[in-house]
Short mmCIF file of C-alpha atoms in Angstrom, two decimals:
data_model
loop_
_atom_site.label_atom_id
_atom_site.label_comp_id
_atom_site.label_asym_id
_atom_site.label_seq_id
_atom_site.Cartn_x
_atom_site.Cartn_y
_atom_site.Cartn_z
CA MET A 1 110.10 124.82 127.22
CA LYS A 2 110.12 128.95 125.93
CA GLN A 3 106.92 128.29 123.44
CA ALA A 4 104.62 125.31 122.81
CA ILE A 5 105.55 122.26 120.64
CA TYR A 6 102.35 120.84 119.93
CA ILE A 7 102.40 117.19 118.16
CA ILE A 8 99.38 117.04 115.17
CA ASP A 9 99.45 113.58 114.02
CA GLY A 10 101.39 110.70 113.91
CA ALA A 11 101.95 106.89 112.63
CA ARG A 12 103.74 103.85 112.09
CA THR A 13 104.25 100.71 110.22
CA PRO A 14 103.40 97.17 112.05
CA PHE A 15 106.64 96.53 113.09
CA LEU A 16 107.80 93.04 111.41
CA LYS A 17 109.84 90.31 113.39
CA ALA A 18 113.50 89.48 111.85
CA ARG A 19 112.56 86.07 110.23
CA ASN A 20 116.74 84.71 109.68
CA ALA A 21 116.48 86.51 105.99
CA PRO A 22 115.93 90.07 104.69
CA GLY A 23 112.19 91.01 105.25
CA PRO A 24 110.00 92.54 102.50
CA PHE A 25 110.71 96.01 102.87
CA ALA A 26 113.72 98.14 103.00
CA ALA A 27 114.35 101.08 105.56
CA ALA A 28 112.92 103.52 102.63
CA ASP A 29 109.85 101.91 101.55
CA LEU A 30 108.81 101.31 105.46
CA ALA A 31 109.48 105.31 106.18
CA THR A 32 108.29 106.43 103.02
CA ALA A 33 104.75 104.06 103.38
CA ALA A 34 104.00 105.29 106.81
CA GLY A 35 104.85 109.12 106.11
CA ALA A 36 102.93 109.15 102.94
CA ALA A 37 99.69 108.27 104.35
CA LEU A 38 100.06 110.44 107.26
CA LEU A 39 100.47 113.47 105.08
CA ALA A 40 97.79 112.27 103.13
CA ARG A 41 95.25 113.01 105.62
CA GLN A 42 96.63 116.09 106.69
CA PRO A 43 95.29 119.64 105.15
CA PHE A 44 98.98 121.31 104.14
CA ARG A 45 100.74 119.65 101.08
CA PRO A 46 103.72 117.73 102.03
CA ASP A 47 105.66 120.35 100.16
CA GLN A 48 104.81 123.28 102.77
CA LEU A 49 106.60 120.95 105.67
CA ASP A 50 110.03 123.25 106.20
CA GLU A 51 111.76 119.93 107.19
CA VAL A 52 111.81 116.11 107.32
CA ILE A 53 113.86 114.43 109.91
CA LEU A 54 114.78 111.00 110.34
CA GLY A 55 116.38 109.14 112.99
CA CYS A 56 117.98 105.63 111.38
CA ALA A 57 121.00 103.40 113.05
CA SER A 58 121.42 101.36 110.22
CA PRO A 59 120.49 102.85 106.84
CA SER A 60 121.99 100.81 103.64
CA PRO A 61 124.57 101.92 102.06
CA ASP A 62 122.87 103.28 99.24
CA GLU A 63 120.33 105.07 101.58
CA VAL A 64 122.83 107.00 104.19
CA ASN A 65 121.21 110.18 104.26
CA ILE A 66 117.82 108.36 104.56
CA GLY A 67 116.05 111.38 105.48
CA ARG A 68 116.45 113.10 102.07
CA VAL A 69 116.11 109.89 100.13
CA VAL A 70 112.69 109.53 102.24
CA ALA A 71 111.26 113.19 101.97
CA LEU A 72 111.87 113.26 98.18
CA ARG A 73 109.89 109.61 97.67
CA MET A 74 106.83 111.11 99.96
CA GLY A 75 106.67 113.78 97.16
CA CYS A 76 107.73 116.65 99.39
CA GLY A 77 109.15 118.21 96.93
CA LEU A 78 113.30 119.63 95.79
CA ASN A 79 112.72 122.40 98.12
CA VAL A 80 112.24 120.94 101.70
CA PRO A 81 115.24 119.44 103.03
CA GLY A 82 115.40 115.88 104.98
CA TRP A 83 118.39 114.64 106.69
CA THR A 84 119.32 111.85 109.09
CA VAL A 85 120.14 111.70 112.88
CA MET A 86 121.47 108.72 114.95
CA ARG A 87 121.65 108.24 118.70
CA ASN A 88 121.34 104.59 118.59
CA CYS A 89 118.17 103.40 120.00
CA ALA A 90 116.91 106.66 121.04
CA SER A 91 117.52 107.61 116.58
CA GLY A 92 113.42 108.37 116.67
CA MET A 93 113.60 110.01 119.49
CA GLN A 94 116.70 112.23 118.49
CA ALA A 95 115.20 113.40 115.17
CA ILE A 96 111.63 114.42 117.36
CA ASP A 97 113.86 116.48 119.95
CA SER A 98 115.98 118.11 116.96
CA ALA A 99 112.51 119.28 115.10
CA ILE A 100 111.73 120.87 118.73
CA ASN A 101 114.99 122.72 118.43
CA ASN A 102 114.48 123.95 115.03
CA ILE A 103 111.28 124.98 116.11
CA LEU A 104 112.26 126.76 119.18
CA ALA A 105 115.01 128.45 117.22
CA GLY A 106 112.45 129.97 114.66
CA ARG A 107 114.00 127.90 111.78
CA SER A 108 111.02 125.74 111.37
CA ALA A 109 107.84 125.87 112.31
CA LEU A 110 105.94 122.36 110.78
CA VAL A 111 108.46 119.45 111.13
CA LEU A 112 107.88 115.46 110.03
CA ALA A 113 110.20 113.44 112.93
CA GLY A 114 110.46 109.87 113.36
CA GLY A 115 112.74 107.08 112.94
CA VAL A 116 113.30 103.80 110.68
CA ASP A 117 115.12 100.87 110.82
CA ALA A 118 114.58 97.21 109.06
CA LEU A 119 116.98 95.48 110.65
CA SER A 120 116.52 92.40 108.81
CA ARG A 121 118.82 93.71 106.23
CA ALA A 122 121.56 94.59 108.49
CA PRO A 123 124.93 93.35 106.49
CA LEU A 124 126.94 90.10 106.48
CA LEU A 125 130.40 91.82 105.60
CA PHE A 126 133.54 91.09 104.95
CA SER A 127 136.56 90.43 107.43
CA ASP A 128 139.49 92.76 107.01
CA ALA A 129 141.40 89.23 106.23
CA MET A 130 139.23 88.85 103.51
CA VAL A 131 139.78 92.37 102.24
CA ARG A 132 143.29 92.43 102.63
CA TRP A 133 143.12 89.23 100.75
CA LEU A 134 140.90 90.43 97.82
CA SER A 135 142.90 93.72 97.76
CA GLY A 136 146.00 91.58 96.47
CA TRP A 137 144.30 89.59 94.43
CA TYR A 138 142.84 92.59 92.27
CA GLN A 139 146.31 93.96 92.17
CA THR A 140 147.58 90.47 90.49
CA LYS A 141 148.34 90.87 86.56
CA THR A 142 150.24 87.88 85.75
CA VAL A 143 149.35 83.88 85.74
CA GLY A 144 151.82 83.29 88.19
CA GLN A 145 150.82 86.29 90.95
CA LYS A 146 147.38 84.65 90.79
CA PHE A 147 148.26 81.55 91.50
CA ALA A 148 150.91 82.99 94.34
CA ALA A 149 147.56 84.98 95.81
CA LEU A 150 145.55 81.74 95.74
CA ARG A 151 147.87 80.11 97.74
CA GLN A 152 148.11 82.42 100.64
CA PHE A 153 144.06 82.17 100.83
CA LYS A 154 142.46 80.51 103.67
CA LEU A 155 138.59 79.29 103.68
CA GLY A 156 138.02 81.00 107.12
CA TYR A 157 138.39 84.07 105.25
CA LEU A 158 134.97 83.51 103.77
CA ALA A 159 133.81 83.78 107.42
CA PRO A 160 131.46 87.18 107.41
CA VAL A 161 130.80 89.71 109.80
CA ILE A 162 127.49 89.61 111.23
CA GLY A 163 126.89 92.89 111.13
CA ILE A 164 124.06 93.16 113.45
CA MET A 165 126.51 92.08 115.58
CA LYS A 166 128.82 94.38 115.17
CA GLY A 167 126.70 97.31 115.81
CA LEU A 168 125.13 95.82 119.27
CA THR A 169 128.56 95.31 120.43
CA ASP A 170 129.93 98.37 122.51
CA PRO A 171 133.07 99.22 121.16
CA ILE A 172 134.55 101.00 124.59
CA VAL A 173 133.69 98.05 126.97
CA GLY A 174 133.20 95.33 124.41
CA GLN A 175 129.86 93.70 125.49
CA LEU A 176 127.52 93.49 123.70
CA MET A 177 123.64 95.14 124.89
CA GLY A 178 122.39 91.97 126.29
CA GLN A 179 125.74 91.53 128.22
CA THR A 180 125.01 94.96 129.77
CA ALA A 181 121.59 94.07 130.78
CA GLU A 182 123.26 90.82 132.94
CA ASN A 183 125.27 93.42 134.65
CA ILE A 184 122.29 95.58 136.06
CA ALA A 185 120.42 92.35 136.45
CA PHE A 186 123.21 91.13 138.72
CA LYS A 187 123.58 94.67 140.27
CA PHE A 188 119.89 94.78 141.56
CA GLY A 189 119.33 90.96 142.07
CA ILE A 190 116.47 90.61 139.36
CA ASN A 191 116.03 86.71 138.86
CA ARG A 192 115.13 84.76 135.73
CA ARG A 193 111.83 84.20 136.81
CA ARG A 194 111.15 87.86 136.97
CA MET A 195 112.48 88.63 133.43
CA ASP A 196 109.97 85.78 132.29
CA GLU A 197 107.21 87.19 133.72
CA PHE A 198 107.56 90.40 132.54
CA SER A 199 108.30 89.42 128.97
CA ALA A 200 104.99 86.98 129.36
CA ARG A 201 103.21 90.22 130.71
CA SER A 202 104.61 92.15 127.75
CA HIS A 203 103.29 89.73 125.35
CA GLN A 204 99.60 88.82 127.31
CA ARG A 205 99.47 93.04 126.92
CA VAL A 206 100.28 93.24 123.14
CA SER A 207 97.71 90.53 122.73
CA ALA A 208 95.27 92.01 124.77
CA ALA A 209 95.72 95.68 122.89
CA GLN A 210 95.79 93.87 119.53
CA LYS A 211 91.95 92.68 120.01
CA ALA A 212 90.79 95.96 121.87
CA GLY A 213 91.73 98.20 118.51
CA HIS A 214 94.56 99.94 120.40
CA PHE A 215 97.09 100.21 117.71
CA ALA A 216 94.65 100.59 115.37
CA GLN A 217 94.88 104.31 115.08
CA GLU A 218 98.81 104.54 114.65
CA ILE A 219 99.49 101.67 112.11
CA ILE A 220 99.59 102.24 108.57
CA PRO A 221 99.16 98.65 106.70
CA LEU A 222 101.97 97.62 104.39
CA ILE A 223 101.50 95.84 100.98
CA ASP A 224 104.61 94.02 99.56
CA GLU A 225 105.43 93.49 95.49
CA LYS A 226 103.45 90.31 96.07
CA GLY A 227 100.28 91.40 97.36
CA ASN A 228 100.56 90.48 100.85
CA VAL A 229 99.50 92.10 103.41
CA TYR A 230 101.13 93.69 107.19
CA ALA A 231 98.53 95.04 108.74
CA GLU A 232 99.35 93.90 112.49
CA ASP A 233 102.85 93.85 114.68
CA ASP A 234 103.52 90.37 113.91
CA GLY A 235 106.11 89.52 116.78
CA VAL A 236 103.58 88.57 119.53
CA ARG A 237 102.86 85.40 120.74
CA HIS A 238 99.39 85.08 121.87
CA ASP A 239 100.00 82.00 124.34
CA SER A 240 103.24 83.02 125.81
CA THR A 241 103.54 82.45 129.14
CA ALA A 242 106.63 82.65 131.98
CA ASP A 243 106.70 78.78 132.24
CA GLY A 244 107.47 78.33 128.55
CA LEU A 245 109.91 81.20 128.35
CA ALA A 246 111.76 79.60 131.18
CA LYS A 247 112.48 76.76 128.71
CA LEU A 248 114.92 78.96 126.75
CA LYS A 249 118.69 79.08 127.15
CA PRO A 250 120.87 82.24 127.91
CA PHE A 251 122.25 83.65 125.00
CA PHE A 252 124.80 86.48 126.38
CA ASP A 253 126.34 84.50 129.08
CA LYS A 254 125.41 80.99 128.73
CA LYS A 255 127.18 79.84 132.02
CA TYR A 256 125.57 82.51 134.52
CA GLY A 257 123.30 84.69 132.71
CA TYR A 258 119.74 84.56 133.09
CA VAL A 259 118.69 87.10 129.53
CA THR A 260 117.24 85.12 126.57
CA ALA A 261 116.08 85.68 123.25
CA GLY A 262 112.47 85.05 125.02
CA ASN A 263 113.15 87.93 127.40
CA SER A 264 114.58 90.40 124.60
CA SER A 265 113.40 92.58 122.52
CA GLN A 266 112.93 91.27 119.06
CA ILE A 267 115.44 92.45 116.05
CA THR A 268 112.38 94.00 114.21
CA ASP A 269 112.00 96.34 110.94
CA GLY A 270 109.10 99.20 111.56
CA ALA A 271 109.23 103.04 110.76
CA ALA A 272 107.28 105.65 113.32
CA TRP A 273 106.32 109.44 112.69
CA LEU A 274 105.11 112.54 114.10
CA ILE A 275 104.08 115.97 112.96
CA LEU A 276 105.28 118.73 115.09
CA ALA A 277 104.36 122.48 114.85
CA SER A 278 104.49 125.91 116.50
CA GLU A 279 101.76 128.05 117.72
CA GLU A 280 102.01 130.07 114.51
CA ALA A 281 101.86 126.83 112.04
CA VAL A 282 99.08 125.06 113.91
CA GLN A 283 96.83 128.83 113.36
CA LYS A 284 98.20 129.06 109.50
CA TYR A 285 97.28 125.69 108.56
CA GLY A 286 94.48 125.33 110.70
CA LEU A 287 95.82 122.01 112.60
CA LYS A 288 93.95 120.61 115.54
CA PRO A 289 96.97 119.38 117.92
CA ILE A 290 96.74 115.98 120.26
CA GLY A 291 99.02 116.69 122.33
CA LYS A 292 102.59 118.88 123.29
CA ILE A 293 105.85 118.30 124.48
CA VAL A 294 106.37 119.36 127.77
CA ASP A 295 109.91 118.66 128.51
CA THR A 296 113.01 116.91 126.95
CA GLN A 297 116.03 115.33 128.95
CA TRP A 298 119.60 113.44 127.41
CA ALA A 299 121.54 111.90 129.75
CA GLY A 300 124.97 109.62 130.03
CA LEU A 301 126.00 106.74 132.26
CA ALA A 302 128.76 104.33 131.94
CA PRO A 303 128.49 101.98 128.96
CA ASP A 304 128.31 98.48 130.84
CA GLN A 305 125.30 100.04 132.55
CA MET A 306 123.16 101.32 129.57
CA GLY A 307 120.18 100.13 130.48
CA LEU A 308 119.58 101.99 133.27
CA GLY A 309 119.55 105.60 131.15
CA PRO A 310 115.52 105.84 131.34
CA VAL A 311 116.72 106.76 134.88
CA HIS A 312 118.91 109.32 134.28
CA ALA A 313 117.01 111.17 131.94
CA SER A 314 113.65 110.73 133.33
CA THR A 315 114.26 112.09 136.65
CA PRO A 316 115.23 115.47 135.92
CA ILE A 317 112.55 116.31 133.77
CA LEU A 318 110.48 114.91 137.01
CA GLN A 319 112.43 117.12 139.54
CA ARG A 320 111.65 120.22 136.95
CA GLN A 321 108.24 119.79 136.64
CA GLY A 322 107.52 119.02 140.38
CA LEU A 323 106.33 115.92 139.56
CA GLY A 324 106.72 112.19 140.93
CA LEU A 325 106.71 108.68 139.12
CA ASN A 326 103.17 108.17 139.88
CA ASP A 327 102.09 111.57 139.40
CA LEU A 328 102.20 110.68 135.50
CA ASP A 329 99.20 108.92 133.75
CA THR A 330 101.71 106.65 132.03
CA TRP A 331 105.21 105.75 131.36
CA GLU A 332 106.39 104.15 128.12
CA ILE A 333 109.99 102.58 129.05
CA ASN A 334 111.27 100.60 125.91
CA GLU A 335 111.58 97.14 126.66
CA ALA A 336 115.48 96.73 125.25
CA PHE A 337 115.30 93.96 127.79
CA ALA A 338 113.02 92.81 130.90
CA ALA A 339 115.99 92.89 132.67
CA GLN A 340 116.82 96.62 131.95
CA VAL A 341 113.48 97.63 132.86
CA LEU A 342 112.73 96.23 135.86
CA ALA A 343 116.43 97.03 137.02
CA CYS A 344 115.68 100.92 136.29
CA ILE A 345 112.31 99.97 138.28
CA GLU A 346 114.70 98.92 141.19
CA ALA A 347 117.26 101.92 140.77
CA TRP A 348 114.40 104.22 141.57
CA LYS A 349 113.61 102.50 145.02
CA ASP A 350 117.43 102.58 145.57
CA PRO A 351 118.64 104.94 148.30
CA ALA A 352 122.46 104.59 147.65
CA TYR A 353 122.19 103.94 143.69
CA CYS A 354 119.04 107.73 143.82
CA LYS A 355 122.40 109.27 146.19
CA GLU A 356 125.21 108.51 144.29
CA HIS A 357 124.22 108.56 140.75
CA LEU A 358 121.23 110.39 140.99
CA GLY A 359 122.37 113.18 143.60
CA LEU A 360 119.07 112.26 145.29
CA ASP A 361 118.94 112.77 149.40
CA ALA A 362 115.82 110.07 149.10
CA PRO A 363 114.76 107.06 146.48
CA LEU A 364 111.69 108.71 144.34
CA GLY A 365 109.92 105.25 145.47
CA GLU A 366 108.20 102.37 143.09
CA LEU A 367 107.17 103.43 140.09
CA ASP A 368 103.15 101.50 139.90
CA GLN A 369 103.29 98.93 136.77
CA ASN A 370 100.07 99.25 135.80
CA LYS A 371 100.78 102.31 134.40
CA LEU A 372 103.87 100.96 132.52
CA ASN A 373 104.14 100.00 129.19
CA VAL A 374 99.96 99.16 129.48
CA ASP A 375 99.74 97.78 126.13
CA GLY A 376 102.92 95.96 126.06
CA GLY A 377 106.32 96.73 124.91
CA ALA A 378 109.18 95.83 122.57
CA VAL A 379 109.72 92.17 123.93
CA ALA A 380 106.71 91.60 122.43
CA LEU A 381 106.29 94.12 119.69
CA GLY A 382 110.11 94.12 118.67
CA HIS A 383 112.73 97.04 118.47
CA PRO A 384 113.55 98.49 115.21
CA VAL A 385 116.62 100.89 116.95
CA GLY A 386 115.80 103.71 114.87
CA ALA A 387 111.93 103.53 115.32
CA SER A 388 111.12 102.86 118.86
CA GLY A 389 111.74 106.05 120.29
CA ALA A 390 109.48 107.82 118.15
CA ARG A 391 107.12 104.65 118.35
CA ILE A 392 106.86 105.02 122.61
CA VAL A 393 105.86 108.98 122.22
CA LEU A 394 103.10 108.56 119.79
CA HIS A 395 101.56 105.47 121.73
CA ALA A 396 101.77 106.96 125.09
CA LEU A 397 100.01 110.26 123.61
CA HIS A 398 97.77 107.96 122.03
CA HIS A 399 96.89 106.23 125.43
CA LEU A 400 95.98 109.16 126.96
CA ARG A 401 93.85 110.16 125.01
CA ARG A 402 92.32 106.88 124.97
CA THR A 403 92.02 106.87 128.53
CA GLY A 404 91.63 110.29 129.55
CA GLY A 405 94.93 110.65 130.87
CA LYS A 406 96.91 114.15 131.04
CA ARG A 407 100.90 113.26 130.89
CA ALA A 408 102.98 110.37 130.16
CA MET A 409 106.77 109.74 130.03
CA ALA A 410 108.21 108.28 127.23
CA THR A 411 111.59 107.03 127.98
CA ILE A 412 114.39 104.69 126.22
CA CYS A 413 118.18 103.04 126.95
CA ILE A 414 120.82 103.91 124.77
CA GLY A 415 123.69 101.94 123.64
CA GLY A 416 127.06 103.71 124.32
CA GLY A 417 125.67 104.50 128.24
CA GLN A 418 123.03 107.26 127.42
CA GLY A 419 119.36 107.63 128.46
CA GLY A 420 116.61 109.91 126.63
CA ALA A 421 113.08 110.99 128.30
CA MET A 422 110.24 113.21 126.80
CA LEU A 423 106.94 114.53 128.52
CA VAL A 424 104.00 114.79 126.84
CA GLU A 425 100.55 116.11 127.58
CA THR A 426 97.51 116.45 125.91
CA VAL A 427 95.67 119.34 124.42
#
């Protein structure tokens, strides 16, 4: 990059698992709670930010520009712009990248960027047939017209359209995200046992990290209106095993598939923020950076292979920086599905895939899994779609600082056939 982009601080909420009902917090509540606490510990005032950028894949109808709503609720004042970005699973990472670009362009020097989603509150919708019937009903005027409309009504019209299922279905290929995970599992011969072992390990690593306090620095506890406290990510199963996960039935391809609810990321509510600053802002406010962003990359690929997006986005960064897979101290690959992360590992090892899709003369080799998601990932933590891209950047940096590492890659697959990646360093 032409100039240093510093990460000053960051915070997130606990990731709260959706439990078949609206969760205790709306998306704006989550983002406001984490953001306000983060800003309260800074040496600058909230109204001294140049802008607030928030990624969100599923804002509620009353918070469509949720970035502006949250900026005002956090006390940033009327003059600090707030705006919202959406790049599906990488919306939080896109917010960070948008902040980077505005800092590089000289339009901003101090930016709060992050992501949020409250997927437990994804809406239930009327079907098109029900909407058409209601449209006709509201046009009736006489009793006869109303009776005629009622005779046309069918009970099937009341069947709701599940918003989150629509959102997780690719409109180009007509496949759910889990079906795309099945595609790449088949492509690389990844069996059910490997998926379940990976998933159990994710739970075990999150459990160990919680007990060791590895998330304490980044999590802002939440309190709901009834006084209930939410201090930790609550989707982890401390007793998870591959044998236990093996008892679950495939969800996306019930006859031939391997992808289950247990080896997929959880539907979750959560928010994550980072403060980004230019060198000028660091000097002006006496800030103490915890890291910097060295490089970023976005990539596109076939929508039905979307889980391989991290391979396509990370590889150009490695090439530009002259790095191999294991030259980095840690990797955060968002665990949309166990199959998807395992397929990325296989793709980097595969000579044919590397040549055909990445233009490499030789494969990059095998990523050391002792460097990968060392504190677990979204299979155990959950995947609030708008927030995950920001969370993995923040956690990668915290892990580096805790272990004395220097460089980390945070990378994520994106519904629609894309990938995003960011290389960060400690300072």
